Tab-separated table of C-alpha atoms in Angstrom:
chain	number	residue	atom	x	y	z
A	684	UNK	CA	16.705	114.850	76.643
A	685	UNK	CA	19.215	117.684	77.895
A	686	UNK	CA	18.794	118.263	81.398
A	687	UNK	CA	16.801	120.873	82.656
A	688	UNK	CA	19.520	121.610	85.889
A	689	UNK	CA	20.689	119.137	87.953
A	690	UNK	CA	18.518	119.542	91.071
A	691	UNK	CA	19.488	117.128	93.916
A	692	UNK	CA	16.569	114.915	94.113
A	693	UNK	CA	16.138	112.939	97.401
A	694	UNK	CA	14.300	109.601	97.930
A	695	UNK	CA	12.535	108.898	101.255
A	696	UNK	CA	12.904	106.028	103.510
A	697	UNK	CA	9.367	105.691	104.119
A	698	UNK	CA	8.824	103.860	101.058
A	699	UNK	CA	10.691	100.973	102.194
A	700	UNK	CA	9.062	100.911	105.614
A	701	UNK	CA	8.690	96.957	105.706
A	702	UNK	CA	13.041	96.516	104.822
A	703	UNK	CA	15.519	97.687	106.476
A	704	UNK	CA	17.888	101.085	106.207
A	705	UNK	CA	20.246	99.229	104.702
A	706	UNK	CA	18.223	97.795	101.820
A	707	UNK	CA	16.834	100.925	100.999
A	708	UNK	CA	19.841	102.606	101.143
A	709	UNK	CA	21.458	100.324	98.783
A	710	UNK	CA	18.407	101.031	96.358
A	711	UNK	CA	18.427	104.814	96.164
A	712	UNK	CA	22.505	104.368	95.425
A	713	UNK	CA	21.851	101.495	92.502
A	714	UNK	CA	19.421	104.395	91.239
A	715	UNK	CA	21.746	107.041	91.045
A	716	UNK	CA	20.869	109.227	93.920
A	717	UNK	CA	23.072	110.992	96.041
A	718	UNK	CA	20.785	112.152	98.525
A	719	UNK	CA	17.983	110.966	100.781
A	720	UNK	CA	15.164	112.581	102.847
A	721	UNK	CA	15.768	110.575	105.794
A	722	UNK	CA	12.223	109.822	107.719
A	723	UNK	CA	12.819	109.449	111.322
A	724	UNK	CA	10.526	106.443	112.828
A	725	UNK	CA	11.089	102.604	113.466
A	726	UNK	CA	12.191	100.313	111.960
A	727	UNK	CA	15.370	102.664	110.464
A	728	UNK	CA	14.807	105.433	113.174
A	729	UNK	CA	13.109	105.115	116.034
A	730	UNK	CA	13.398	109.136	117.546
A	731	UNK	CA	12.636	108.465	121.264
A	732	UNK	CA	14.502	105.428	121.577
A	733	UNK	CA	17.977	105.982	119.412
A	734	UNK	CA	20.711	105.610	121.006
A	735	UNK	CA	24.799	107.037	120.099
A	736	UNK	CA	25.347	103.671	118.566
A	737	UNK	CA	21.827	103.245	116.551
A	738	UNK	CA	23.107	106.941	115.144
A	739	UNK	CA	26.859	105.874	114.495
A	740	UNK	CA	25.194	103.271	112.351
A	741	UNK	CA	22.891	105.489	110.636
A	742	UNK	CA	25.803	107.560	109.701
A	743	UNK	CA	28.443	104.796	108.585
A	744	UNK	CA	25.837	103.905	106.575
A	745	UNK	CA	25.512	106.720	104.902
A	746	UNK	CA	29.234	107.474	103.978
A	747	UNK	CA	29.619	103.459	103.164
A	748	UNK	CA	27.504	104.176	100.105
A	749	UNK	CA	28.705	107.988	99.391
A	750	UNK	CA	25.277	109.484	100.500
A	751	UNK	CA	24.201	112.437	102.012
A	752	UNK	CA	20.937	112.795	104.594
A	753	UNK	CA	19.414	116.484	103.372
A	754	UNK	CA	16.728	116.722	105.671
A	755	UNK	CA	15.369	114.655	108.768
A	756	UNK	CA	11.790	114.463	108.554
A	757	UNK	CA	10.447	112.587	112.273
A	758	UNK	CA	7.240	110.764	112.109
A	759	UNK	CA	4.704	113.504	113.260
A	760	UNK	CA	0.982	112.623	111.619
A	761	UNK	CA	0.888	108.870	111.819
A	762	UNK	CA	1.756	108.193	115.647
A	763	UNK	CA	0.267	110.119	118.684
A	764	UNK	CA	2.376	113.015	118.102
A	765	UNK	CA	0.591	116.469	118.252
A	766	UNK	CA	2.515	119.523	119.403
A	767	UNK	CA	-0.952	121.136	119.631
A	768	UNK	CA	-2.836	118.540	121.426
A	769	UNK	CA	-5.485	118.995	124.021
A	770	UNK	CA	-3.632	116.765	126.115
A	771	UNK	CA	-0.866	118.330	128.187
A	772	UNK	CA	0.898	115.123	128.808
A	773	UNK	CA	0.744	114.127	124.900
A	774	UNK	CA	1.869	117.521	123.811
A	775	UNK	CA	4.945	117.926	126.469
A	776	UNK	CA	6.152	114.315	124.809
A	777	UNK	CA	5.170	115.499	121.266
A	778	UNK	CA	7.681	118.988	121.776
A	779	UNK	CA	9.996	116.516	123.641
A	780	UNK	CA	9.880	114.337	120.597
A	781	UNK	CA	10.645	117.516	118.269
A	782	UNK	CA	13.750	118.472	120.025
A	783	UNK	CA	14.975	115.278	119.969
A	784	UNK	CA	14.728	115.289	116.362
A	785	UNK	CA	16.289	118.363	116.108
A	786	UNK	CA	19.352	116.965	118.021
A	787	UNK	CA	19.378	113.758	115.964
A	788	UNK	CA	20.235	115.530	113.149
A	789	UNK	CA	22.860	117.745	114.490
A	790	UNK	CA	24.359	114.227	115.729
A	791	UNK	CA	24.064	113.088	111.960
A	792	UNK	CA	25.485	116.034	110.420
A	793	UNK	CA	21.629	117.104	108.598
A	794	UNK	CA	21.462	120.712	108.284
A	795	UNK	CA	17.237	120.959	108.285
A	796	UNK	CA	14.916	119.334	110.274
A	797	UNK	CA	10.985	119.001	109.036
A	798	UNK	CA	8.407	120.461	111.665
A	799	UNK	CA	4.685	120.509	111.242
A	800	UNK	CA	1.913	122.266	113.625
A	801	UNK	CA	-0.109	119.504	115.127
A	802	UNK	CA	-3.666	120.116	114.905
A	803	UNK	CA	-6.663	120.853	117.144
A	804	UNK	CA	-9.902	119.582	117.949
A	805	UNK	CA	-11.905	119.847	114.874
A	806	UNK	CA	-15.276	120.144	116.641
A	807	UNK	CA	-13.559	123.622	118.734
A	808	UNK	CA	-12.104	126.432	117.868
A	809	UNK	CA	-8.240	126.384	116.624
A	810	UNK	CA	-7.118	129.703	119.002
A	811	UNK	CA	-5.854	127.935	122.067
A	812	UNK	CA	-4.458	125.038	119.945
A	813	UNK	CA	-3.135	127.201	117.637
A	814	UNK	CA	-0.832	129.310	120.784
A	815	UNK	CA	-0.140	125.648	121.691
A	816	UNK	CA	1.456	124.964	118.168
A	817	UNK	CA	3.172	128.332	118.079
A	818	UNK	CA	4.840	127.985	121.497
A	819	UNK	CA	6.456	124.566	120.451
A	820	UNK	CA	7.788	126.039	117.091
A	821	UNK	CA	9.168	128.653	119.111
A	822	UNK	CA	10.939	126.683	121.505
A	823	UNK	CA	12.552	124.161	118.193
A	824	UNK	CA	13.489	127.297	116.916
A	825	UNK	CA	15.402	127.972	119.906
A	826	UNK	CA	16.749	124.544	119.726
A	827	UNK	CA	17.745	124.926	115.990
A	828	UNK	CA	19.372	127.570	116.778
A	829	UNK	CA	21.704	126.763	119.540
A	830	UNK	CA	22.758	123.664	117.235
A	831	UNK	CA	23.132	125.734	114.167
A	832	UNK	CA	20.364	123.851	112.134
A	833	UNK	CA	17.502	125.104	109.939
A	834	UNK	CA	13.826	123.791	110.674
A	835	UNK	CA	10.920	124.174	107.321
A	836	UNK	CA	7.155	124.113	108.315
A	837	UNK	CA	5.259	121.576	106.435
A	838	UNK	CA	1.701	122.694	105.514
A	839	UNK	CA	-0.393	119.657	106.040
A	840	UNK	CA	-3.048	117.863	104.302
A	841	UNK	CA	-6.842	119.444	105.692
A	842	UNK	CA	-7.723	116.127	107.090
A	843	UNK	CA	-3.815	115.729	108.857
A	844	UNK	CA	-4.341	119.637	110.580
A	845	UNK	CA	-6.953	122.126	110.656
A	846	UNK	CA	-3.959	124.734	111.731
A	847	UNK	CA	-1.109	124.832	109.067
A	848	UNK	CA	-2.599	123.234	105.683
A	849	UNK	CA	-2.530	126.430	103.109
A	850	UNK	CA	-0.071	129.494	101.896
A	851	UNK	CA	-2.129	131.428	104.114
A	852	UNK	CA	-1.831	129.878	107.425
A	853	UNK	CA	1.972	129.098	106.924
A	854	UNK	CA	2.287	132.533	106.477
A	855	UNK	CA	0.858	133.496	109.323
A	856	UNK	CA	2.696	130.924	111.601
A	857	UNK	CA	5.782	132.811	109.734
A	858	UNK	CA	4.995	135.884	110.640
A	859	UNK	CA	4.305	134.880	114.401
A	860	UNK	CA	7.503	133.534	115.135
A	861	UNK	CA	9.579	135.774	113.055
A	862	UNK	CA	12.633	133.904	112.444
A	863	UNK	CA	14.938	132.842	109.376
A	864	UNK	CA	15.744	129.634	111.184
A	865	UNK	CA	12.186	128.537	109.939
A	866	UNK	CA	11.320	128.337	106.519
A	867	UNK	CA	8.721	126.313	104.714
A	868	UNK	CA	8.999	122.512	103.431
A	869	UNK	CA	6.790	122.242	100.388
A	870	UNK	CA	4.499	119.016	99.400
A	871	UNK	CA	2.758	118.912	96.120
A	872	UNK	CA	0.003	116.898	97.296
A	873	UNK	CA	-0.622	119.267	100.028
A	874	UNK	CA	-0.743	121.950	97.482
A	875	UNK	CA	-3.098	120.247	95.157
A	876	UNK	CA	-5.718	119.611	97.639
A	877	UNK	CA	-5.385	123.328	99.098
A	878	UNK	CA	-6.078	124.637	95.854
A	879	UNK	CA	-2.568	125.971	95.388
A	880	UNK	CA	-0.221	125.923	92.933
A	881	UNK	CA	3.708	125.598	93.176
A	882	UNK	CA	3.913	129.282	91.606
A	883	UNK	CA	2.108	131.228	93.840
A	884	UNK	CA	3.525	129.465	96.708
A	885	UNK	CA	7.353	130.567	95.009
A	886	UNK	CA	6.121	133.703	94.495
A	887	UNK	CA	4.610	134.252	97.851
A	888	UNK	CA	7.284	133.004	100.328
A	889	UNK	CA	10.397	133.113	97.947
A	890	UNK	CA	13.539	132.028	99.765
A	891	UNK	CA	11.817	130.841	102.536
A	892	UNK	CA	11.293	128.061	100.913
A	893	UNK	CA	13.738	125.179	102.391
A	894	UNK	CA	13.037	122.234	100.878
A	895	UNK	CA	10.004	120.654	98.053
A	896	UNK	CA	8.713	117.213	98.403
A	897	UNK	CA	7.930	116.938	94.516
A	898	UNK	CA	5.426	114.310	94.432
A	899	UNK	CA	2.649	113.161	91.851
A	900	UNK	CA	-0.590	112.748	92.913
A	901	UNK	CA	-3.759	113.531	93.165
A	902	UNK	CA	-5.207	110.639	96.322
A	903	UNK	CA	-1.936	109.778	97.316
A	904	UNK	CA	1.956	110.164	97.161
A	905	UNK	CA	2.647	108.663	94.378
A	906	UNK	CA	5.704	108.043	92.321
A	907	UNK	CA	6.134	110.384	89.346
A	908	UNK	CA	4.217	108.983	86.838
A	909	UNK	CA	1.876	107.266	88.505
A	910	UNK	CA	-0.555	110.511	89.106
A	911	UNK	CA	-1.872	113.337	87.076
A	912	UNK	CA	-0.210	116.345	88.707
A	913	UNK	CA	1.701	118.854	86.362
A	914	UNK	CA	4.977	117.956	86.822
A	915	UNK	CA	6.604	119.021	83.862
A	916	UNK	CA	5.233	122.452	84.521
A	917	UNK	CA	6.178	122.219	88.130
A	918	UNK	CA	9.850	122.206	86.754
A	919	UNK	CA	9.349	125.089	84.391
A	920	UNK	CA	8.585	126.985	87.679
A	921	UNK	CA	11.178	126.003	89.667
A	922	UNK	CA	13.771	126.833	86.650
A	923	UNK	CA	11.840	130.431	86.879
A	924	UNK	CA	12.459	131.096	89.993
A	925	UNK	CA	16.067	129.899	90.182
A	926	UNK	CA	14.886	126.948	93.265
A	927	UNK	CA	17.903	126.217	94.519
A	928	UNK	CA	16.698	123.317	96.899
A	929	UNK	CA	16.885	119.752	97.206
A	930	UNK	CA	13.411	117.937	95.670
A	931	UNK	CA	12.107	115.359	98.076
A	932	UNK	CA	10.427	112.410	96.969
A	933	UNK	CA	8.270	111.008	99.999
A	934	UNK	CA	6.053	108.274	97.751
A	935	UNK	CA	4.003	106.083	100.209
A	936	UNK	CA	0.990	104.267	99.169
A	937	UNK	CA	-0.277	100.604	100.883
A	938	UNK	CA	0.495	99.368	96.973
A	939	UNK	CA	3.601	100.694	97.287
A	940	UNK	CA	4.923	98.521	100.042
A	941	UNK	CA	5.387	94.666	98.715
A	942	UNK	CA	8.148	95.915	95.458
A	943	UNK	CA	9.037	99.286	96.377
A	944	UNK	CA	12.278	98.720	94.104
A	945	UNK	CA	10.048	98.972	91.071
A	946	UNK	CA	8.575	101.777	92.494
A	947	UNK	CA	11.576	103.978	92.864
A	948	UNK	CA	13.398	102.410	89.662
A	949	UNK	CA	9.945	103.913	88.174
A	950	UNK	CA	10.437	107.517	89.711
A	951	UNK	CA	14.133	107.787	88.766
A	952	UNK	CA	13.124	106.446	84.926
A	953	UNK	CA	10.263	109.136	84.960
A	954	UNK	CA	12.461	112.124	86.807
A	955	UNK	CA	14.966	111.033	83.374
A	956	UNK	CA	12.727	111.877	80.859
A	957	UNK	CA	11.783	115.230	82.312
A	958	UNK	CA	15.081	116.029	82.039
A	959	UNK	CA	16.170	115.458	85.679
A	960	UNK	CA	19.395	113.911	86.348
A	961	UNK	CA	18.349	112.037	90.426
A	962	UNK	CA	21.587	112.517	91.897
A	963	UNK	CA	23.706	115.846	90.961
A	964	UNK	CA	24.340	118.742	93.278
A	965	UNK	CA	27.339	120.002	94.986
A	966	UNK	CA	29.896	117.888	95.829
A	967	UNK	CA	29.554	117.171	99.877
A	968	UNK	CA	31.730	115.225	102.779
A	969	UNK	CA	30.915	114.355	106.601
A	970	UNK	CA	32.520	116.385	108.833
């Protein structure tokens, strides 16, 4: 099949949770990627606790095997960290947390950072955790900014935040904080179960758009092929609207886990036929 464009498609870590860096690293290269999401917790990670030389690794092993970290996206739904929480002492660690992240990747040379909103109490009202959410963004921005990075807004799943999870609210956080150093990181599963598609989303925020975790799904993210999401049409749309990005492939699923080598082999077999070459892209060098 010709090839659509070559978009930079970029594995995620995550998938290979139970191995190390390394080992996963090794994988996306024998695949033919160039890039990787990288997801910031432990084992490969560990935000609060890195240290110069856990980051000097991170990086060597990067450039050992010609790959290049897009995006840092820091373990923010699956561990107590809620930039919106009730708790004052959980959310001053959760921003603390953030802005760490933010200067991990700065250290590593990634130019965007993922950020989501934290959630409220779903049995109260979202307003106070909502000015909660919106006060951390705004001071990440700040930090972004001062380091020169870019930060993109995941909308979350409804049952992972009850404050960003659709267009609309996204927009609205947008709007709020009123600042090109935050765009919006795109997840087709999120979209799916908002009732969104990946064309009015385009269409609706344009370039603000940083990054697009192209996943298949429904009840999961799965590896292409594996759900029932339009992913061939997904491309037509991107082609339309001249996305520019990187496409992020954060596939996680208990299943997953034991032989996540046939899982990826699987995703860059599938991302083949539709005409997508996995690595691709500019050229690119560490500074």
């Amino acid at each position: 099949m010709e090839l659509r464009k070559s978009w930079r498609a970029a594995p995620m870590n995550v998938l290979y949770k139970y191995f190390s860096l390394e080992y996963f690293l090794d994988a996306a290269a024998m695949n033919g990627f160039e890039s990787i999401e990288l997801w910031g917790a432990a084992p490969h990670l560990y935000i609060e606790a890195c240290t110069t030389a856990d980051l000097l690794r991170v990086r060597r092993a990067l450039e050992s095997r010609y790959l290049r970290a897009c995006c840092l996206t820091p373990e923010s739904t699956l561990y107590p960290v809620n930039i919106a929480s009730g708790d004052a002492v959980l959310r001053r660690r959760s921003l603390k947390n953030m802005l760490r992240s933010i200067e991990v990747a700065a250290e590593l040379g990634i130019p965007l950072v993922q950020v989501v909103s934290g959630t409220g109490y779903y049995n109260e009202p979202i307003d106070e955790a909502w000015k909660w959410s919106r006060d951390s963004l705004e001071t990440a921005v700040r930090k972004a900014e001062s380091l020169g990075l870019e930060l993109s807004l995941e909308p979350l799943l409804p049952y992972e935040s009850n404050l960003v999870n659709s267009l609309t609210s996204v927009q609205r956080m947008l709007e709020e904080l009123d600042t090109e150093v935050l765009g919006v990181h795109l997840d087709t599963v999120a979209m799916e179960a908002a009732g969104e598609t990946l064309e009015a989303c385009l269409r609706t925020l344009g370039s603000r758009v940083k990054h697009i975790q192209l996943c298949d799904g429904p009840g999961g993210h799965l590896a292409w092929g594996d759900g029932s999401l339009p992913l061939d049409s997904n491309l037509d749309v991107l082609e339309q609207h001249g996305y520019q990005g990187y496409l992020g492939l954060e596939m996680f699923d208990h299943s997953y886990y034991i032989d996540p080598d046939q899982v990826l082999k699987q995703c860059a077999d599938q991302m083949r036929k539709e005409g997508v070459k996995p690595g691709g892209g500019k050229e690119h060098s560490y500074e």
